[in-house]
Coordinates of N, CA and C in Angstrom, one line a residue:
X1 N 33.7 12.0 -42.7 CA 32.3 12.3 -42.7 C 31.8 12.4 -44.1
X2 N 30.3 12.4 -44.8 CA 29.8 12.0 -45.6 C 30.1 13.6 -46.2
X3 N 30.1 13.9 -47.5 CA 29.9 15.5 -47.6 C 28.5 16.0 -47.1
X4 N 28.3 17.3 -47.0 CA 27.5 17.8 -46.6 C 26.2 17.8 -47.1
X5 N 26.4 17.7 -48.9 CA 25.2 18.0 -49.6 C 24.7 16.3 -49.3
X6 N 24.9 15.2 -48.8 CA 24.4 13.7 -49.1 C 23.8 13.7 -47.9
X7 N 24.1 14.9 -46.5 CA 23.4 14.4 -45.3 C 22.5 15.1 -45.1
X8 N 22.5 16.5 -45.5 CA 21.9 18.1 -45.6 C 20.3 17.5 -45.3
X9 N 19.5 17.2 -46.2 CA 18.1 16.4 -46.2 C 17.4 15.9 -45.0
X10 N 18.4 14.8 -44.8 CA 18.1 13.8 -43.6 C 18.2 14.2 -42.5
X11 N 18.9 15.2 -42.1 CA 19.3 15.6 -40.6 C 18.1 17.1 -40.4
X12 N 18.4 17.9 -41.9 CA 17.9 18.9 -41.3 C 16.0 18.9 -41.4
X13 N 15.5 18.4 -42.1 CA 14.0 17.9 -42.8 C 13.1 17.2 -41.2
X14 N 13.6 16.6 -40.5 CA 13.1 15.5 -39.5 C 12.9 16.7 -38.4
X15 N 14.1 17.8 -38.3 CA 14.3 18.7 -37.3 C 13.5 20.0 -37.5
X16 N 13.2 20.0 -39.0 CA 12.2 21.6 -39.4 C 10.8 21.2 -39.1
X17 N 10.6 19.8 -39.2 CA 8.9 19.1 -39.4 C 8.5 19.2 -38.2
X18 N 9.3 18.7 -37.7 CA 8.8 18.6 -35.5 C 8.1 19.8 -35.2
X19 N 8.9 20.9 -35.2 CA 8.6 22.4 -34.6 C 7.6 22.7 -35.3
X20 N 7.6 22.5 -36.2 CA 6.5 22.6 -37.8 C 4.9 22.3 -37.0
X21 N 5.1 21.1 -37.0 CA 3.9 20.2 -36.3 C 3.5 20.7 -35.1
X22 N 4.8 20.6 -34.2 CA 3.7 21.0 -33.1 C 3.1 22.8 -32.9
X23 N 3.9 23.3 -33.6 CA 3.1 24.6 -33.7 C 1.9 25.0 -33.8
X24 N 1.8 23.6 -35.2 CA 0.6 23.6 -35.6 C -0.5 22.7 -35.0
X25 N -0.3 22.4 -33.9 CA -1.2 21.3 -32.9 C -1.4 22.6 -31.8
X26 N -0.5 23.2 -31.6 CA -0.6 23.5 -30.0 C -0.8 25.1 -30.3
X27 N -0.4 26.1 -31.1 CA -0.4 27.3 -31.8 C 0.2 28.1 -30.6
X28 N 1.4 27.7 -29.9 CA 1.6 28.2 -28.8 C 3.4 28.4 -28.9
X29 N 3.9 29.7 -28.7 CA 5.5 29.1 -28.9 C 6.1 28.8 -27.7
X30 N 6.1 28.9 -26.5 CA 6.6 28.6 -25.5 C 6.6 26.9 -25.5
X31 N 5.6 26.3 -26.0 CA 5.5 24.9 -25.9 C 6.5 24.2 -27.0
X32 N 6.2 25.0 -28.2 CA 7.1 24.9 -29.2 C 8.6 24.9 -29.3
X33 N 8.7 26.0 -28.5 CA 10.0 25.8 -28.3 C 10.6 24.6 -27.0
X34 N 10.1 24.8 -26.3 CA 10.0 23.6 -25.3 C 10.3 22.1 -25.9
X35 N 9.2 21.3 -26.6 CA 9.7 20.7 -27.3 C 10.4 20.2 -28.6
X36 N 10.4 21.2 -29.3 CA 12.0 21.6 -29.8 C 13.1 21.2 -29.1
X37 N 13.6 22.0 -28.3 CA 14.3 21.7 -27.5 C 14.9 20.6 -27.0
X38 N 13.7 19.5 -26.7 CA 13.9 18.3 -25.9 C 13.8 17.1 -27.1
X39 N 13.2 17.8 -28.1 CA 13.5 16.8 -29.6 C 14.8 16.9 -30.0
X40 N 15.3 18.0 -30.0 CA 16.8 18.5 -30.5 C 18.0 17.3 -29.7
X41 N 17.3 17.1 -28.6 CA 18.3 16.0 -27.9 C 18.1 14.5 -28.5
X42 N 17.2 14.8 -28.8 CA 17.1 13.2 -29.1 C 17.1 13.1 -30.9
X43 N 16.9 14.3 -31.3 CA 17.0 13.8 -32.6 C 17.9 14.2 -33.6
X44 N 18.8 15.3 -33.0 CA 20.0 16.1 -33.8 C 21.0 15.2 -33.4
X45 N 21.2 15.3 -31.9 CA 22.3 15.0 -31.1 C 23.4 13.0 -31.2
X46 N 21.9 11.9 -32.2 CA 22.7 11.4 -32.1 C 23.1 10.9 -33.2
X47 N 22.8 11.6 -34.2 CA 23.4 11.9 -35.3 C 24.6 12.4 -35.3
X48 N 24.9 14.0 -34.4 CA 26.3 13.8 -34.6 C 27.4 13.0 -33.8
X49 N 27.4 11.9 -33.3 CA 27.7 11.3 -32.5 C 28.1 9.7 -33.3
X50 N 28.0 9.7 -34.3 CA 27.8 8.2 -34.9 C 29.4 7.9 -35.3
X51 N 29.7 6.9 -34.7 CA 31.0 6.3 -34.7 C 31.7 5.8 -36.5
X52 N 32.5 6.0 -37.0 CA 33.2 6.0 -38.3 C 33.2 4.6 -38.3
X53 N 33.4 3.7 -38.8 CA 34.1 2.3 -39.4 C 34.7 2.3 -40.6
X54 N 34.9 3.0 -41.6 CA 36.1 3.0 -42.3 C 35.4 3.8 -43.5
X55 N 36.8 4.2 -44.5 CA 36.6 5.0 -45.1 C 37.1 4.7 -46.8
X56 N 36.2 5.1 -47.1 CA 36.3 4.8 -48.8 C 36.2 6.0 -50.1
X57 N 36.8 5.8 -50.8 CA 37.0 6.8 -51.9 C 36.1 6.5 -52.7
X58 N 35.3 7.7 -52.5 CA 34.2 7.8 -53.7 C 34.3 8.9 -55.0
X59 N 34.5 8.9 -55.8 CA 34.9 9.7 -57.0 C 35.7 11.0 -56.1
X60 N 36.7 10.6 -55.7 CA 37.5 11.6 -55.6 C 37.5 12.0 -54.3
X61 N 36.0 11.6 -53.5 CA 35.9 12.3 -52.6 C 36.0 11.3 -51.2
X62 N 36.4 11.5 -50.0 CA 36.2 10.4 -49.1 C 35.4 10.5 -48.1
X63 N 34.9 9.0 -48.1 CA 33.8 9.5 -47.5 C 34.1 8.3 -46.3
X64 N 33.2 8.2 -45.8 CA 33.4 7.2 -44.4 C 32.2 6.5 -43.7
X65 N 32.0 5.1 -43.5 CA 30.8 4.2 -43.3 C 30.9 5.1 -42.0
X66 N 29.5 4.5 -41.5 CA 29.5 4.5 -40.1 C 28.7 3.4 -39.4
X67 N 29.0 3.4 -38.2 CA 28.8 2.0 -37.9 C 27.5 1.9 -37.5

């Protein structure tokens, strides 16, 4: 897998904005969390799920394509 600090951004940034947003549309938490929730599936979930295709040494460190 990629280190932590190259994916940290992309995964967690897309998942703070959502909840973010609709709070701020709807000013309601039960809704908020609701969709949270059902974003969480679709938007965390297939990210950790992404299949390897090979792996390469990058300054020391290894990292791994994905497909």
């Amino acid at each position: 897998h990629y280190p932590l600090n190259f994916v940290t951004p992309g995964t967690m940034l897309p998942g703070a904005l959502m909840p973010d947003f609709t709070m701020y549309l709807t000013r309601n938490w039960l809704v908020t969390a609701l969709v949270g929730g059902i974003l969480e599936k679709y938007i965390a979930q297939p990210f950790s799920t992404l299949k390897v295709k090979e792996v390469v040494l990058y300054n020391a460190m290894t990292l791994q394509h994905l497909v």
